[in-house]
PDB file of C-alpha atoms and ligand atoms in Angstrom:
ATOM      1  CA  MET A1019    -151.882  78.752  -1.730  1.00 90.00           C
ATOM      2  CA  LYS A1020    -151.654  81.616  -4.216  1.00 96.00           C
ATOM      3  CA  LEU A1021    -153.005  84.898  -2.909  1.00 98.00           C
ATOM      4  CA  ILE A1022    -153.210  88.407  -4.354  1.00 98.00           C
ATOM      5  CA  ILE A1023    -154.291  91.539  -2.502  1.00 98.00           C
ATOM      6  CA  LEU A1024    -156.048  94.320  -4.409  1.00 99.00           C
ATOM      7  CA  ASP A1025    -156.957  97.868  -3.542  1.00 98.00           C
ATOM      8  CA  ARG A1026    -160.578  98.586  -4.513  1.00 98.00           C
ATOM      9  CA  ASP A1027    -161.143 102.171  -5.722  1.00 98.00           C
ATOM     10  CA  GLY A1028    -159.063 102.983  -8.790  1.00 98.00           C
ATOM     11  CA  VAL A1029    -158.062  99.322  -9.270  1.00 98.00           C
ATOM     12  CA  ILE A1030    -161.301  97.322  -9.519  1.00 98.00           C
ATOM     13  CA  ASN A1031    -163.751 100.224  -9.888  1.00 98.00           C
ATOM     14  CA  HIS A1032    -163.539 103.833 -11.009  1.00 98.00           C
ATOM     15  CA  ASP A1033    -162.489 106.155  -8.200  1.00 97.00           C
ATOM     16  CA  SER A1034    -164.202 109.412  -7.268  1.00 95.00           C
ATOM     17  CA  GLU A1035    -162.887 112.455  -5.401  1.00 93.00           C
ATOM     18  CA  ALA A1036    -166.357 112.579  -3.832  1.00 93.00           C
ATOM     19  CA  PHE A1037    -166.031 108.981  -2.487  1.00 96.00           C
ATOM     20  CA  ILE A1038    -167.997 105.938  -3.627  1.00 98.00           C
ATOM     21  CA  LYS A1039    -171.028 106.383  -1.372  1.00 97.00           C
ATOM     22  CA  SER A1040    -173.647 104.096  -2.952  1.00 98.00           C
ATOM     23  CA  PRO A1041    -173.894 100.992  -5.127  1.00 98.00           C
ATOM     24  CA  ALA A1042    -174.871 103.225  -8.086  1.00 98.00           C
ATOM     25  CA  GLU A1043    -171.505 104.994  -7.804  1.00 98.00           C
ATOM     26  CA  TRP A1044    -169.575 101.708  -7.894  1.00 98.00           C
ATOM     27  CA  ILE A1045    -168.682 101.205 -11.573  1.00 98.00           C
ATOM     28  CA  PRO A1046    -166.157  98.531 -12.541  1.00 98.00           C
ATOM     29  CA  ILE A1047    -163.115  99.476 -14.618  1.00 98.00           C
ATOM     30  CA  LYS A1048    -163.315  97.751 -17.984  1.00 98.00           C
ATOM     31  CA  GLY A1049    -161.668  94.340 -17.829  1.00 98.00           C
ATOM     32  CA  SER A1050    -160.971  94.359 -14.086  1.00 98.00           C
ATOM     33  CA  LEU A1051    -163.536  91.733 -13.085  1.00 98.00           C
ATOM     34  CA  GLU A1052    -162.552  89.518 -16.007  1.00 98.00           C
ATOM     35  CA  ALA A1053    -158.934  89.845 -14.836  1.00 98.00           C
ATOM     36  CA  ILE A1054    -159.977  88.628 -11.375  1.00 98.00           C
ATOM     37  CA  ALA A1055    -161.750  85.665 -13.007  1.00 98.00           C
ATOM     38  CA  ARG A1056    -158.532  84.791 -14.851  1.00 98.00           C
ATOM     39  CA  LEU A1057    -156.625  84.897 -11.548  1.00 98.00           C
ATOM     40  CA  ASN A1058    -159.204  82.576  -9.981  1.00 98.00           C
ATOM     41  CA  GLN A1059    -158.884  80.160 -12.906  1.00 97.00           C
ATOM     42  CA  ALA A1060    -155.123  80.129 -12.354  1.00 97.00           C
ATOM     43  CA  GLY A1061    -155.659  79.165  -8.717  1.00 97.00           C
ATOM     44  CA  TYR A1062    -155.381  82.561  -7.036  1.00 98.00           C
ATOM     45  CA  ARG A1063    -157.505  83.624  -4.128  1.00 98.00           C
ATOM     46  CA  VAL A1064    -158.284  87.323  -4.515  1.00 98.00           C
ATOM     47  CA  VAL A1065    -158.651  89.557  -1.468  1.00 98.00           C
ATOM     48  CA  VAL A1066    -159.437  93.267  -1.295  1.00 98.00           C
ATOM     49  CA  ALA A1067    -157.889  95.685   1.225  1.00 98.00           C
ATOM     50  CA  THR A1068    -159.475  99.122   1.057  1.00 98.00           C
ATOM     51  CA  ASN A1069    -159.446 102.370   3.051  1.00 98.00           C
ATOM     52  CA  GLN A1070    -163.034 103.547   3.458  1.00 98.00           C
ATOM     53  CA  SER A1071    -162.708 106.666   5.576  1.00 97.00           C
ATOM     54  CA  GLY A1072    -166.074 107.826   4.221  1.00 96.00           C
ATOM     55  CA  VAL A1073    -167.559 105.674   6.998  1.00 97.00           C
ATOM     56  CA  GLY A1074    -165.532 107.429   9.702  1.00 96.00           C
ATOM     57  CA  ARG A1075    -166.405 110.792   8.201  1.00 95.00           C
ATOM     58  CA  GLY A1076    -170.093 109.960   8.248  1.00 96.00           C
ATOM     59  CA  LEU A1077    -170.509 110.140   4.459  1.00 96.00           C
ATOM     60  CA  PHE A1078    -172.046 106.656   4.393  1.00 97.00           C
ATOM     61  CA  ASP A1079    -172.704 103.913   6.928  1.00 97.00           C
ATOM     62  CA  MET A1080    -171.770 100.255   7.208  1.00 97.00           C
ATOM     63  CA  MET A1081    -175.073  99.143   5.678  1.00 98.00           C
ATOM     64  CA  MET A1082    -174.282 101.201   2.606  1.00 98.00           C
ATOM     65  CA  LEU A1083    -170.722  99.869   2.453  1.00 98.00           C
ATOM     66  CA  ASN A1084    -172.108  96.325   2.617  1.00 98.00           C
ATOM     67  CA  ALA A1085    -174.544  97.142  -0.198  1.00 98.00           C
ATOM     68  CA  ILE A1086    -171.670  98.499  -2.315  1.00 98.00           C
ATOM     69  CA  HIS A1087    -169.688  95.311  -1.714  1.00 98.00           C
ATOM     70  CA  GLN A1088    -172.723  93.187  -2.514  1.00 98.00           C
ATOM     71  CA  LYS A1089    -172.896  94.925  -5.889  1.00 98.00           C
ATOM     72  CA  MET A1090    -169.183  94.243  -6.400  1.00 98.00           C
ATOM     73  CA  HIS A1091    -169.588  90.538  -5.531  1.00 98.00           C
ATOM     74  CA  ASN A1092    -172.623  90.216  -7.809  1.00 98.00           C
ATOM     75  CA  ALA A1093    -170.878  91.922 -10.723  1.00 98.00           C
ATOM     76  CA  ALA A1094    -167.849  89.672 -10.183  1.00 98.00           C
ATOM     77  CA  GLN A1095    -169.976  86.530 -10.147  1.00 98.00           C
ATOM     78  CA  GLN A1096    -171.552  87.497 -13.444  1.00 98.00           C
ATOM     79  CA  VAL A1097    -168.173  87.092 -15.160  1.00 98.00           C
ATOM     80  CA  GLY A1098    -167.127  84.052 -13.132  1.00 98.00           C
ATOM     81  CA  ALA A1099    -164.909  86.001 -10.740  1.00 98.00           C
ATOM     82  CA  ASP A1100    -164.741  85.391  -7.007  1.00 98.00           C
ATOM     83  CA  ILE A1101    -163.501  87.934  -4.480  1.00 98.00           C
ATOM     84  CA  ASP A1102    -162.666  85.836  -1.447  1.00 98.00           C
ATOM     85  CA  ALA A1103    -162.835  88.574   1.195  1.00 98.00           C
ATOM     86  CA  VAL A1104    -162.963  92.329   1.585  1.00 98.00           C
ATOM     87  CA  PHE A1105    -160.908  93.864   4.376  1.00 98.00           C
ATOM     88  CA  PHE A1106    -161.670  97.527   4.958  1.00 98.00           C
ATOM     89  CA  CYS A1107    -160.560 100.309   7.257  1.00 98.00           C
ATOM     90  CA  PRO A1108    -163.575 102.445   8.175  1.00 98.00           C
ATOM     91  CA  HIS A1109    -161.543 104.986  10.135  1.00 98.00           C
ATOM     92  CA  ALA A1110    -160.762 108.606   9.350  1.00 96.00           C
ATOM     93  CA  ALA A1111    -157.130 109.694   9.060  1.00 93.00           C
ATOM     94  CA  ASP A1112    -157.107 111.332  12.515  1.00 94.00           C
ATOM     95  CA  ASP A1113    -158.461 108.201  14.243  1.00 96.00           C
ATOM     96  CA  ASN A1114    -154.873 106.896  14.256  1.00 95.00           C
ATOM     97  CA  CYS A1115    -155.922 103.272  13.774  1.00 98.00           C
ATOM     98  CA  ASP A1116    -153.515 100.521  12.759  1.00 97.00           C
ATOM     99  CA  CYS A1117    -155.480  99.443   9.687  1.00 98.00           C
ATOM    100  CA  ARG A1118    -155.581 102.569   7.522  1.00 98.00           C
ATOM    101  CA  LYS A1119    -153.053 102.279   4.690  1.00 98.00           C
ATOM    102  CA  PRO A1120    -150.105 103.175   4.560  1.00 98.00           C
ATOM    103  CA  LYS A1121    -150.083 101.203   7.809  1.00 98.00           C
ATOM    104  CA  PRO A1122    -149.836  97.452   7.173  1.00 98.00           C
ATOM    105  CA  GLY A1123    -152.568  96.390   9.647  1.00 98.00           C
ATOM    106  CA  MET A1124    -154.991  95.012   7.042  1.00 98.00           C
ATOM    107  CA  PHE A1125    -152.212  93.121   5.287  1.00 98.00           C
ATOM    108  CA  ASN A1126    -151.053  91.558   8.551  1.00 98.00           C
ATOM    109  CA  GLU A1127    -154.645  90.577   9.318  1.00 98.00           C
ATOM    110  CA  ILE A1128    -154.976  88.968   5.863  1.00 98.00           C
ATOM    111  CA  SER A1129    -151.738  87.064   6.486  1.00 98.00           C
ATOM    112  CA  ARG A1130    -153.135  85.782   9.801  1.00 98.00           C
ATOM    113  CA  ARG A1131    -156.582  84.906   8.472  1.00 98.00           C
ATOM    114  CA  PHE A1132    -155.259  83.005   5.464  1.00 97.00           C
ATOM    115  CA  GLY A1133    -152.341  81.477   7.375  1.00 97.00           C
ATOM    116  CA  ILE A1134    -149.859  82.578   4.745  1.00 96.00           C
ATOM    117  CA  SER A1135    -146.698  84.673   4.846  1.00 97.00           C
ATOM    118  CA  LEU A1136    -146.882  87.633   2.482  1.00 97.00           C
ATOM    119  CA  ARG A1137    -143.105  87.560   2.070  1.00 95.00           C
ATOM    120  CA  GLY A1138    -143.107  84.681  -0.365  1.00 84.00           C
ATOM    121  CA  GLY A1139    -143.982  86.865  -3.325  1.00 90.00           C
ATOM    122  CA  VAL A1140    -147.618  87.722  -2.588  1.00 97.00           C
ATOM    123  CA  ILE A1141    -148.532  90.510  -4.986  1.00 98.00           C
ATOM    124  CA  THR A1142    -150.456  93.632  -4.032  1.00 98.00           C
ATOM    125  CA  VAL A1143    -151.975  95.995  -6.580  1.00 98.00           C
ATOM    126  CA  GLY A1144    -152.821  99.629  -5.861  1.00 98.00           C
ATOM    127  CA  ASP A1145    -153.215 103.040  -7.483  1.00 98.00           C
ATOM    128  CA  SER A1146    -152.005 105.138  -4.520  1.00 98.00           C
ATOM    129  CA  LEU A1147    -148.615 105.352  -2.858  1.00 98.00           C
ATOM    130  CA  ARG A1148    -150.083 104.345   0.495  1.00 98.00           C
ATOM    131  CA  ASP A1149    -151.399 101.059  -0.966  1.00 98.00           C
ATOM    132  CA  LEU A1150    -147.928 100.145  -2.162  1.00 98.00           C
ATOM    133  CA  GLN A1151    -146.239 101.321   1.061  1.00 98.00           C
ATOM    134  CA  ALA A1152    -148.585  99.254   3.237  1.00 98.00           C
ATOM    135  CA  GLY A1153    -148.124  96.163   1.096  1.00 98.00           C
ATOM    136  CA  PHE A1154    -144.373  96.620   0.864  1.00 98.00           C
ATOM    137  CA  VAL A1155    -143.954  96.951   4.634  1.00 97.00           C
ATOM    138  CA  ALA A1156    -146.024  93.776   5.068  1.00 98.00           C
ATOM    139  CA  GLY A1157    -143.722  91.943   2.635  1.00 97.00           C
ATOM    140  CA  CYS A1158    -145.772  92.001  -0.582  1.00 98.00           C
ATOM    141  CA  ALA A1159    -144.472  92.667  -4.077  1.00 98.00           C
ATOM    142  CA  PRO A1160    -145.988  96.063  -5.026  1.00 98.00           C
ATOM    143  CA  TYR A1161    -147.652  96.690  -8.407  1.00 98.00           C
ATOM    144  CA  LEU A1162    -148.883 100.157  -9.410  1.00 98.00           C
ATOM    145  CA  VAL A1163    -151.728 100.515 -11.904  1.00 98.00           C
ATOM    146  CA  LEU A1164    -152.278 103.768 -13.804  1.00 98.00           C
ATOM    147  CA  THR A1165    -156.056 103.692 -13.436  1.00 98.00           C
ATOM    148  CA  GLY A1166    -157.646 105.770 -10.656  1.00 98.00           C
ATOM    149  CA  LYS A1167    -154.977 107.957  -9.020  1.00 98.00           C
ATOM    150  CA  GLY A1168    -152.211 105.885 -10.616  1.00 98.00           C
ATOM    151  CA  GLU A1169    -150.942 108.453 -13.144  1.00 98.00           C
ATOM    152  CA  LYS A1170    -150.567 111.066 -10.390  1.00 98.00           C
ATOM    153  CA  THR A1171    -148.937 108.515  -8.097  1.00 98.00           C
ATOM    154  CA  LEU A1172    -146.363 107.675 -10.760  1.00 98.00           C
ATOM    155  CA  GLU A1173    -145.659 111.394 -11.397  1.00 98.00           C
ATOM    156  CA  LYS A1174    -145.063 112.103  -7.707  1.00 98.00           C
ATOM    157  CA  GLY A1175    -142.584 109.223  -7.473  1.00 97.00           C
ATOM    158  CA  GLY A1176    -141.096 107.777  -4.289  1.00 98.00           C
ATOM    159  CA  LEU A1177    -142.495 104.318  -4.998  1.00 98.00           C
ATOM    160  CA  PRO A1178    -141.249 101.409  -2.875  1.00 98.00           C
ATOM    161  CA  PRO A1179    -138.198  99.675  -4.375  1.00 97.00           C
ATOM    162  CA  GLY A1180    -139.074  97.061  -6.969  1.00 96.00           C
ATOM    163  CA  THR A1181    -142.535  98.465  -7.744  1.00 98.00           C
ATOM    164  CA  LEU A1182    -143.753  97.318 -11.160  1.00 98.00           C
ATOM    165  CA  VAL A1183    -146.070  99.554 -13.190  1.00 98.00           C
ATOM    166  CA  TYR A1184    -148.864  98.409 -15.511  1.00 98.00           C
ATOM    167  CA  PRO A1185    -151.678 100.297 -17.259  1.00 98.00           C
ATOM    168  CA  ASP A1186    -154.448  98.523 -15.353  1.00 98.00           C
ATOM    169  CA  LEU A1187    -155.366  95.361 -13.465  1.00 98.00           C
ATOM    170  CA  ALA A1188    -155.864  93.434 -16.706  1.00 98.00           C
ATOM    171  CA  GLY A1189    -152.271  94.344 -17.650  1.00 97.00           C
ATOM    172  CA  VAL A1190    -150.962  93.153 -14.287  1.00 98.00           C
ATOM    173  CA  VAL A1191    -152.777  89.847 -14.683  1.00 98.00           C
ATOM    174  CA  ASP A1192    -151.519  89.404 -18.263  1.00 96.00           C
ATOM    175  CA  PHE A1193    -148.006  89.716 -16.826  1.00 96.00           C
ATOM    176  CA  ILE A1194    -148.519  87.452 -13.809  1.00 96.00           C
ATOM    177  CA  LEU A1195    -150.081  84.650 -15.816  1.00 96.00           C
ATOM    178  CA  LYS A1196    -147.362  84.794 -18.468  1.00 90.00           C
ATOM    179  CA  ALA A1197    -144.858  83.431 -15.937  1.00 66.00           C
ATOM    180  CA  PRO A1198    -142.576  80.801 -17.430  1.00 63.00           C
ATOM    181  CA  VAL A1199    -144.152  77.375 -17.776  1.00 61.00           C
ATOM    182  CA  GLU A1200    -142.326  74.545 -16.054  1.00 62.00           C
ATOM    183  CA  VAL A1201    -141.339  71.843 -18.488  1.00 65.00           C
ATOM    184  CA  SER A1202    -141.041  68.304 -17.219  1.00 64.00           C
ATOM    185  CA  VAL A1203    -139.656  65.525 -19.335  1.00 61.00           C
TER     186      VAL A1203
HETATM  187 MG1   MG B1220    -157.283 103.307  -4.681  1.00 67.07          MG
HETATM  188 ZN1   ZN B1221    -158.565 101.673  10.393  1.00 67.07          ZN
END
């Protein structure tokens, strides 16, 4: 099984310092949903792992988060893309949970749920250092995109070893799907 794990805000949709608190505020980054569709066509299952501390802070509730994700699923379907599952951490930073990135809890849960080791080259894509740290600790190959907080993340440095950098999710997918073709005689 081919699996890829994506951060949400700043990778699939435009990020906001004020949090994405409603479906109206969830706006896809140009080309991101089409990139997910191309992954699906190549046999990838696409899973999202996202910190949503706005829930823990009381900025929006679970019903609203579900409505936001419903909009994301609907928008994806319109371009033939399928997001298999959304794993989210609803906790605030001081809740000290095991799921909030940079902790690898969500990645380990994904590994369990899909019955797949992440150490066999499963790719994770994020725009923040903590996305890449969480994925790296869980065994994923980290990819930084420069959308969302990505430019700032690159400037600050300290990326996990082997991190690859691409302008956006579409660029990552261009690269992944360009992998050498096996020739059989
Ligand atoms: Mg992000
Ligand atoms: Zn959590």
